[in-house]
Amino acid sequence: MKMIVIFALVAVVGAAAAGGAVWYMSKGDAATADAHDGKDGKDAKDKAKKVAKKEEKKDDVPPKYLTVDKVIIMLKRQPGDTASHYMSADLVISTSPKTEKEAKEQLPMLRSVAVRTLSNLPIATAQLMTIDQFAAELNKAFDETYEHEGREKPFSEVMIGKLIIE
């Protein structure tokens, strides 16, 4: 009986050690694969340290928020609809202190892109959209505009501060 208990105990300890070794090796392989990316290990480690420092610096500096107040848009009418429908939105731009001045200088262009994008919406569609969907449409339009112009966006995202549809 003692021999069976000892054998079982050795088997459990061996299985635990093997499982731990497999876990440790798979963790190491993933980290090594990510770090190497076809480059020298030292360069990859230096690059990882730089990325970590950059992310740390980002977290230290709180974002700045700029507003684009009272963007008024006339929505598309449905066939047979005689009433005009309008939307009023206040946009909030999230930027960094470094790019705040550049973002402020571009507020009129941001207003123009927002009007162009949102004025294409029919009233029926606009009434069914959520705030997040409006923000996603605007962010997509801004990304496309800056990409088309070959410039870097001086802000990270656009949010909706206020939205009224009549």
XYZ file of N, CA and C in Angstrom:
498
model
N 0.827 -1.186 0.000
C 0.000 0.000 0.000
C 0.881 1.263 0.000
N 1.961 1.253 0.835
C 2.878 2.384 0.874
C 3.494 2.625 -0.492
N 3.821 1.558 -1.149
C 4.467 1.642 -2.447
C 3.537 2.304 -3.469
N 2.241 2.020 -3.424
C 1.265 2.602 -4.352
C 1.123 4.099 -4.088
N 1.054 4.489 -2.790
C 0.927 5.902 -2.423
C 2.165 6.675 -2.870
N 3.336 6.107 -2.659
C 4.579 6.757 -3.057
C 4.623 6.900 -4.587
N 4.254 5.832 -5.295
C 4.237 5.864 -6.757
C 3.261 6.943 -7.262
N 2.087 7.028 -6.661
C 1.087 8.025 -7.059
C 1.601 9.437 -6.774
N 2.225 9.619 -5.620
C 2.779 10.920 -5.254
C 3.874 11.348 -6.230
N 4.740 10.454 -6.600
C 5.805 10.743 -7.561
C 5.189 11.102 -8.927
N 4.137 10.384 -9.316
C 3.476 10.657 -10.601
C 2.837 12.044 -10.602
N 2.186 12.431 -9.501
C 1.549 13.753 -9.415
C 2.605 14.849 -9.439
N 3.673 14.683 -8.680
C 4.737 15.688 -8.653
C 5.396 15.787 -10.029
N 5.616 14.676 -10.678
C 6.216 14.677 -12.020
C 5.312 15.371 -13.032
N 4.013 15.089 -12.960
C 3.065 15.727 -13.876
C 3.021 17.239 -13.639
N 3.042 17.660 -12.393
C 3.029 19.087 -12.071
C 4.302 19.757 -12.599
N 5.430 19.110 -12.419
C 6.692 19.666 -12.910
C 6.679 19.766 -14.437
N 6.168 18.745 -15.103
C 6.103 18.761 -16.565
C 5.158 19.869 -17.039
N 4.015 20.005 -16.384
C 3.065 21.063 -16.747
C 3.664 22.438 -16.550
N 4.357 22.627 -15.440
C 5.011 23.904 -15.183
C 6.086 24.212 -16.221
N 6.830 23.187 -16.606
C 7.882 23.375 -17.603
C 7.284 23.750 -18.959
N 6.193 23.084 -19.338
C 5.530 23.409 -20.606
C 5.004 24.842 -20.576
N 4.369 25.237 -19.483
C 3.855 26.599 -19.357
C 4.985 27.623 -19.456
N 6.067 27.381 -18.738
C 7.197 28.302 -18.733
C 7.826 28.409 -20.119
N 7.979 27.290 -20.790
C 8.589 27.306 -22.123
C 7.680 27.997 -23.135
N 6.391 27.783 -23.063
C 5.485 28.423 -24.021
C 5.440 29.926 -23.784
N 5.501 30.353 -22.538
C 5.547 31.777 -22.202
C 6.829 32.387 -22.750
N 7.921 31.724 -22.591
C 9.208 32.208 -23.076
C 9.254 32.270 -24.589
N 8.677 31.274 -25.279
C 8.667 31.256 -26.738
C 7.862 32.419 -27.290
N 6.723 32.718 -26.687
C 5.882 33.829 -27.157
C 6.610 35.157 -26.978
N 7.249 35.335 -25.837
C 7.974 36.577 -25.583
C 9.163 36.704 -26.526
N 9.850 35.587 -26.767
C 10.992 35.588 -27.663
C 10.552 35.879 -29.088
N 9.456 35.276 -29.516
C 8.961 35.499 -30.872
C 8.554 36.950 -31.058
N 7.893 37.533 -30.076
C 7.492 38.932 -30.158
C 8.698 39.851 -30.164
N 9.689 39.533 -29.353
C 10.853 40.397 -29.214
C 11.743 40.347 -30.455
N 11.844 39.180 -31.086
C 12.763 39.046 -32.201
C 12.223 39.662 -33.478
N 11.078 39.253 -33.937
C 10.494 39.746 -35.188
C 11.547 39.810 -36.295
N 12.422 38.809 -36.326
C 13.420 38.739 -37.378
C 14.623 39.628 -37.147
N 14.801 40.171 -35.982
C 15.918 41.073 -35.701
C 16.795 40.483 -34.608
N 17.899 41.136 -34.402
C 18.818 40.772 -33.324
C 18.112 40.957 -31.984
N 18.328 40.061 -31.042
C 17.666 40.103 -29.735
C 17.930 41.401 -28.983
N 19.150 41.923 -29.074
C 19.486 43.154 -28.364
C 18.694 44.331 -28.921
N 18.597 44.420 -30.246
C 17.832 45.507 -30.867
C 16.362 45.428 -30.465
N 15.833 44.229 -30.424
C 14.427 44.050 -30.060
C 14.186 44.472 -28.614
N 15.126 44.145 -27.738
C 14.984 44.545 -26.334
C 15.049 46.058 -26.196
N 15.969 46.697 -26.935
C 16.076 48.156 -26.903
C 14.788 48.790 -27.420
N 14.266 48.221 -28.491
C 13.027 48.737 -29.068
C 11.871 48.592 -28.084
N 11.811 47.449 -27.399
C 10.749 47.218 -26.413
C 10.861 48.216 -25.262
N 12.074 48.521 -24.840
C 12.277 49.501 -23.767
C 11.825 50.888 -24.211
N 12.138 51.263 -25.457
C 11.729 52.568 -25.972
C 10.209 52.678 -26.045
N 9.567 51.613 -26.513
C 8.101 51.605 -26.595
C 7.500 51.726 -25.206
N 8.067 50.999 -24.242
C 7.565 51.061 -22.868
C 7.735 52.478 -22.305
N 8.884 53.127 -22.563
C 9.095 54.493 -22.083
C 8.112 55.460 -22.727
N 7.866 55.279 -24.040
C 6.941 56.148 -24.755
C 5.529 56.019 -24.184
N 5.104 54.781 -23.920
C 3.775 54.557 -23.345
C 3.698 55.141 -21.935
N 4.793 55.034 -21.176
C 4.826 55.580 -19.826
C 4.690 57.100 -19.866
N 5.389 57.741 -20.811
C 5.301 59.189 -20.952
C 3.896 59.607 -21.361
N 3.272 58.826 -22.242
C 1.908 59.128 -22.659
C 0.970 59.145 -21.465
N 1.143 58.175 -20.578
C 0.268 58.064 -19.414
C 0.488 59.205 -18.425
N 1.693 59.775 -18.389
C 2.000 60.843 -17.448
C 1.306 62.149 -17.806
N 1.117 62.399 -19.097
C 0.558 63.660 -19.551
C -0.931 63.470 -19.851
N -1.779 64.176 -19.125
C -3.211 64.037 -19.390
C -3.569 64.689 -20.729
N -4.578 64.156 -21.414
C -4.958 64.736 -22.704
C -5.619 66.100 -22.531
N -5.580 66.877 -23.573
C -6.274 68.162 -23.632
C -7.536 67.947 -24.461
N -8.591 68.667 -24.129
C -9.855 68.553 -24.853
C -10.227 69.903 -25.437
N -10.499 69.911 -26.723
C -10.934 71.112 -27.421
C -12.368 70.907 -27.880
N -13.133 71.973 -27.954
C -14.521 71.828 -28.394
C -14.751 72.531 -29.721
N -15.627 71.944 -30.487
C -16.148 72.550 -31.705
C -17.640 72.692 -31.420
N -18.037 73.905 -31.019
C -19.415 74.145 -30.580
C -20.361 74.386 -31.743
N -21.581 73.962 -31.540
C -22.712 74.272 -32.417
C -22.447 74.012 -33.894
N -22.172 72.774 -34.210
C -22.085 72.370 -35.605
C -23.528 72.074 -36.034
N -24.078 72.902 -36.922
C -25.467 72.769 -37.358
C -25.479 72.116 -38.739
N -26.282 71.066 -38.870
C -26.343 70.306 -40.110
C -27.794 70.151 -40.535
N -28.068 70.384 -41.814
C -29.394 70.111 -42.362
C -29.357 68.690 -42.913
N -30.220 67.838 -42.379
C -30.251 66.432 -42.782
C -31.053 66.254 -44.067
N -30.764 65.170 -44.781
C -31.493 64.862 -46.008
C -32.945 64.542 -45.694
N -33.819 65.016 -46.552
C -35.251 64.731 -46.405
C -35.595 63.392 -47.039
N -36.658 62.808 -46.527
C -37.214 61.605 -47.126
C -38.107 62.037 -48.296
N -38.311 61.182 -49.298
C -39.213 61.548 -50.384
C -40.609 61.868 -49.834
N -41.165 62.974 -50.247
C -42.488 63.384 -49.798
C -42.476 64.180 -48.505
N -41.330 64.320 -47.875
C -41.227 65.066 -46.616
C -41.060 66.551 -46.946
N -41.913 67.384 -46.369
C -41.841 68.814 -46.659
C -41.113 69.596 -45.567
N -40.966 69.018 -44.408
C -40.311 69.704 -43.290
C -38.790 69.537 -43.371
N -38.094 70.569 -42.965
C -36.633 70.487 -42.888
C -36.245 69.899 -41.541
N -35.198 69.095 -41.554
C -34.715 68.471 -40.316
C -33.263 68.886 -40.092
N -32.980 69.256 -38.855
C -31.651 69.734 -38.506
C -31.056 68.915 -37.370
N -29.746 68.957 -37.338
C -29.013 68.329 -36.241
C -28.018 69.371 -35.736
N -27.885 69.453 -34.442
C -26.894 70.318 -33.825
C -25.990 69.430 -32.968
N -24.706 69.594 -33.122
C -23.764 68.762 -32.371
C -22.627 69.624 -31.846
N -22.209 69.328 -30.646
C -20.983 69.886 -30.075
C -19.970 68.757 -30.062
N -18.840 68.975 -30.704
C -17.802 67.950 -30.786
C -16.707 68.241 -29.766
N -16.081 67.182 -29.269
C -14.964 67.292 -28.336
C -13.790 66.544 -28.960
N -12.677 67.237 -29.105
C -11.467 66.681 -29.709
C -10.467 66.377 -28.602
N -9.962 65.149 -28.572
C -8.949 64.751 -27.593
C -7.573 64.855 -28.247
N -6.715 65.674 -27.659
C -5.386 65.891 -28.219
C -4.347 65.896 -27.099
N -3.092 65.939 -27.486
C -2.020 66.007 -26.489
C -1.586 67.464 -26.344
N -0.935 67.809 -25.241
C -0.451 69.186 -25.087
C 0.506 69.612 -26.206
N 1.256 68.656 -26.758
C 2.199 68.970 -27.828
C 1.485 69.399 -29.109
N 0.365 68.758 -29.407
C -0.322 69.026 -30.675
C -1.560 69.901 -30.499
N -1.751 70.442 -29.294
C -2.938 71.252 -29.015
C -3.019 72.483 -29.924
N -1.919 73.184 -30.105
C -1.923 74.409 -30.917
C -2.296 74.078 -32.362
N -1.699 73.037 -32.894
C -1.997 72.634 -34.275
C -3.463 72.219 -34.417
N -3.983 71.507 -33.423
C -5.387 71.089 -33.463
C -6.313 72.305 -33.415
N -5.979 73.299 -32.597
C -6.786 74.523 -32.519
C -6.824 75.241 -33.858
N -5.681 75.270 -34.539
C -5.607 75.933 -35.839
C -6.463 75.226 -36.887
N -6.727 73.941 -36.689
C -7.468 73.160 -37.671
C -8.952 72.990 -37.325
N -9.438 73.660 -36.285
C -10.847 73.531 -35.896
C -11.827 73.905 -37.016
N -11.576 74.958 -37.797
C -12.513 75.241 -38.900
C -12.590 74.104 -39.927
N -11.452 73.496 -40.222
C -11.452 72.361 -41.147
C -12.207 71.180 -40.547
N -12.048 70.960 -39.239
C -12.763 69.863 -38.573
C -14.267 70.100 -38.639
N -14.683 71.326 -38.443
C -16.103 71.675 -38.543
C -16.614 71.364 -39.956
N -15.852 71.732 -40.955
C -16.239 71.505 -42.342
C -16.384 70.016 -42.657
N -15.430 69.217 -42.216
C -15.493 67.766 -42.447
C -16.695 67.175 -41.723
N -16.979 67.641 -40.517
C -18.133 67.141 -39.762
C -19.432 67.467 -40.481
N -19.560 68.696 -40.982
C -20.773 69.091 -41.701
C -20.923 68.257 -42.971
N -19.846 68.120 -43.729
C -19.895 67.335 -44.967
C -20.294 65.885 -44.695
N -19.752 65.302 -43.641
C -20.035 63.904 -43.316
C -21.458 63.714 -42.824
N -21.874 64.528 -41.875
C -23.188 64.324 -41.257
C -24.347 64.788 -42.141
N -24.100 65.723 -43.068
C -25.184 66.201 -43.924
C -25.610 65.150 -44.942
N -24.827 64.107 -45.121
C -25.196 63.019 -46.025
C -26.185 62.045 -45.393
N -26.446 62.201 -44.106
C -27.339 61.273 -43.420
C -28.806 61.634 -43.648
N -29.629 60.650 -44.026
C -31.069 60.902 -44.057
C -31.601 60.982 -42.622
N -32.675 61.698 -42.427
C -33.248 61.872 -41.091
C -33.578 60.532 -40.445
N -34.104 59.594 -41.221
C -34.486 58.288 -40.659
C -33.265 57.547 -40.107
N -32.163 57.638 -40.799
C -30.930 56.983 -40.335
C -30.388 57.689 -39.099
N -30.346 59.017 -39.137
C -29.796 59.795 -38.021
C -30.576 59.548 -36.729
N -31.879 59.411 -36.831
C -32.691 59.197 -35.638
C -32.443 57.835 -34.995
N -31.963 56.882 -35.775
C -31.713 55.538 -35.244
C -30.282 55.338 -34.751
N -29.390 56.264 -35.085
C -27.981 56.094 -34.716
C -27.739 56.439 -33.249
N -26.744 55.755 -32.668
C -26.320 56.046 -31.300
C -25.196 57.085 -31.327
N -24.894 57.628 -30.178
C -23.793 58.590 -30.058
C -22.483 57.957 -30.527
N -22.253 56.701 -30.147
C -21.024 56.019 -30.554
C -20.949 55.863 -32.070
N -22.080 55.629 -32.722
C -22.087 55.499 -34.173
C -21.768 56.832 -34.849
N -22.318 57.931 -34.323
C -21.975 59.249 -34.859
C -20.476 59.506 -34.695
N -19.949 59.224 -33.524
C -18.520 59.437 -33.269
C -17.663 58.570 -34.195
N -18.076 57.326 -34.418
C -17.324 56.434 -35.307
C -17.330 56.967 -36.744
N -18.471 57.461 -37.207
C -18.556 58.040 -38.553
C -17.623 59.245 -38.683
N -17.636 60.095 -37.677
C -16.779 61.286 -37.716
C -15.297 60.916 -37.660
N -14.940 59.993 -36.779
C -13.537 59.574 -36.679
C -13.062 58.968 -37.994
N -13.916 58.177 -38.631
C -13.580 57.570 -39.924
C -13.368 58.666 -40.971
N -14.263 59.663 -40.990
C -14.141 60.760 -41.953
C -12.861 61.561 -41.723
N -12.516 61.827 -40.458
C -11.295 62.570 -40.169
C -10.059 61.763 -40.560
N -10.068 60.462 -40.271
C -8.943 59.610 -40.668
C -8.741 59.657 -42.183
N -9.843 59.526 -42.931
C -9.756 59.543 -44.394
C -9.272 60.900 -44.916
N -9.751 61.982 -44.316
C -9.350 63.320 -44.749
C -7.857 63.545 -44.540
N -7.368 63.210 -43.356
C -5.941 63.407 -43.084
C -5.081 62.470 -43.924
N -5.545 61.261 -44.160
C -4.792 60.329 -45.001
C -4.741 60.857 -46.434
N -5.873 61.362 -46.926
C -5.941 61.904 -48.292
C -4.997 63.101 -48.456
N -4.907 63.927 -47.432
C -4.028 65.099 -47.484
C -2.575 64.762 -47.167
N -2.334 63.544 -46.692
C -0.963 63.124 -46.380
C -0.393 63.783 -45.142
N -1.273 64.134 -44.202
C -0.828 64.781 -42.960
C -1.175 63.890 -41.775
N -0.484 64.160 -40.665
C -0.764 63.432 -39.429
C -1.850 64.173 -38.651
N -2.777 63.405 -38.095
C -3.861 63.987 -37.306
C -3.305 64.547 -36.008
N -3.636 65.810 -35.650
C -3.127 66.384 -34.407
C -4.001 66.057 -33.196
N -4.850 65.086 -33.318
C -5.713 64.666 -32.215
C -5.929 63.169 -32.316
N -6.342 62.561 -31.199
C -6.499 61.115 -31.208
C -7.913 60.680 -31.554
N -8.917 61.417 -31.079
C -10.290 61.040 -31.403
C -11.237 62.215 -31.258
N -12.384 62.043 -31.881
C -13.459 63.023 -31.777
C -14.605 62.355 -31.040
N -15.151 63.073 -30.076
C -16.288 62.568 -29.306
C -17.441 63.546 -29.460
N -18.625 63.081 -29.135
C -19.813 63.924 -29.204
C -20.087 64.471 -27.809
N -20.109 65.797 -27.696
C -20.414 66.439 -26.412
C -21.899 66.642 -26.220
N -22.573 66.992 -27.320
C -24.008 67.217 -27.274
C -24.554 66.949 -28.670
N -25.767 66.381 -28.722
C -26.375 66.076 -30.018
C -27.878 66.286 -29.922
N -28.428 67.103 -30.829
C -29.859 67.360 -30.887
C -30.304 67.154 -32.322
N -31.341 66.350 -32.504
C -31.905 66.135 -33.841
C -33.353 66.601 -33.806
N -33.727 67.484 -34.743
C -35.110 67.988 -34.827
C -35.665 67.680 -36.192
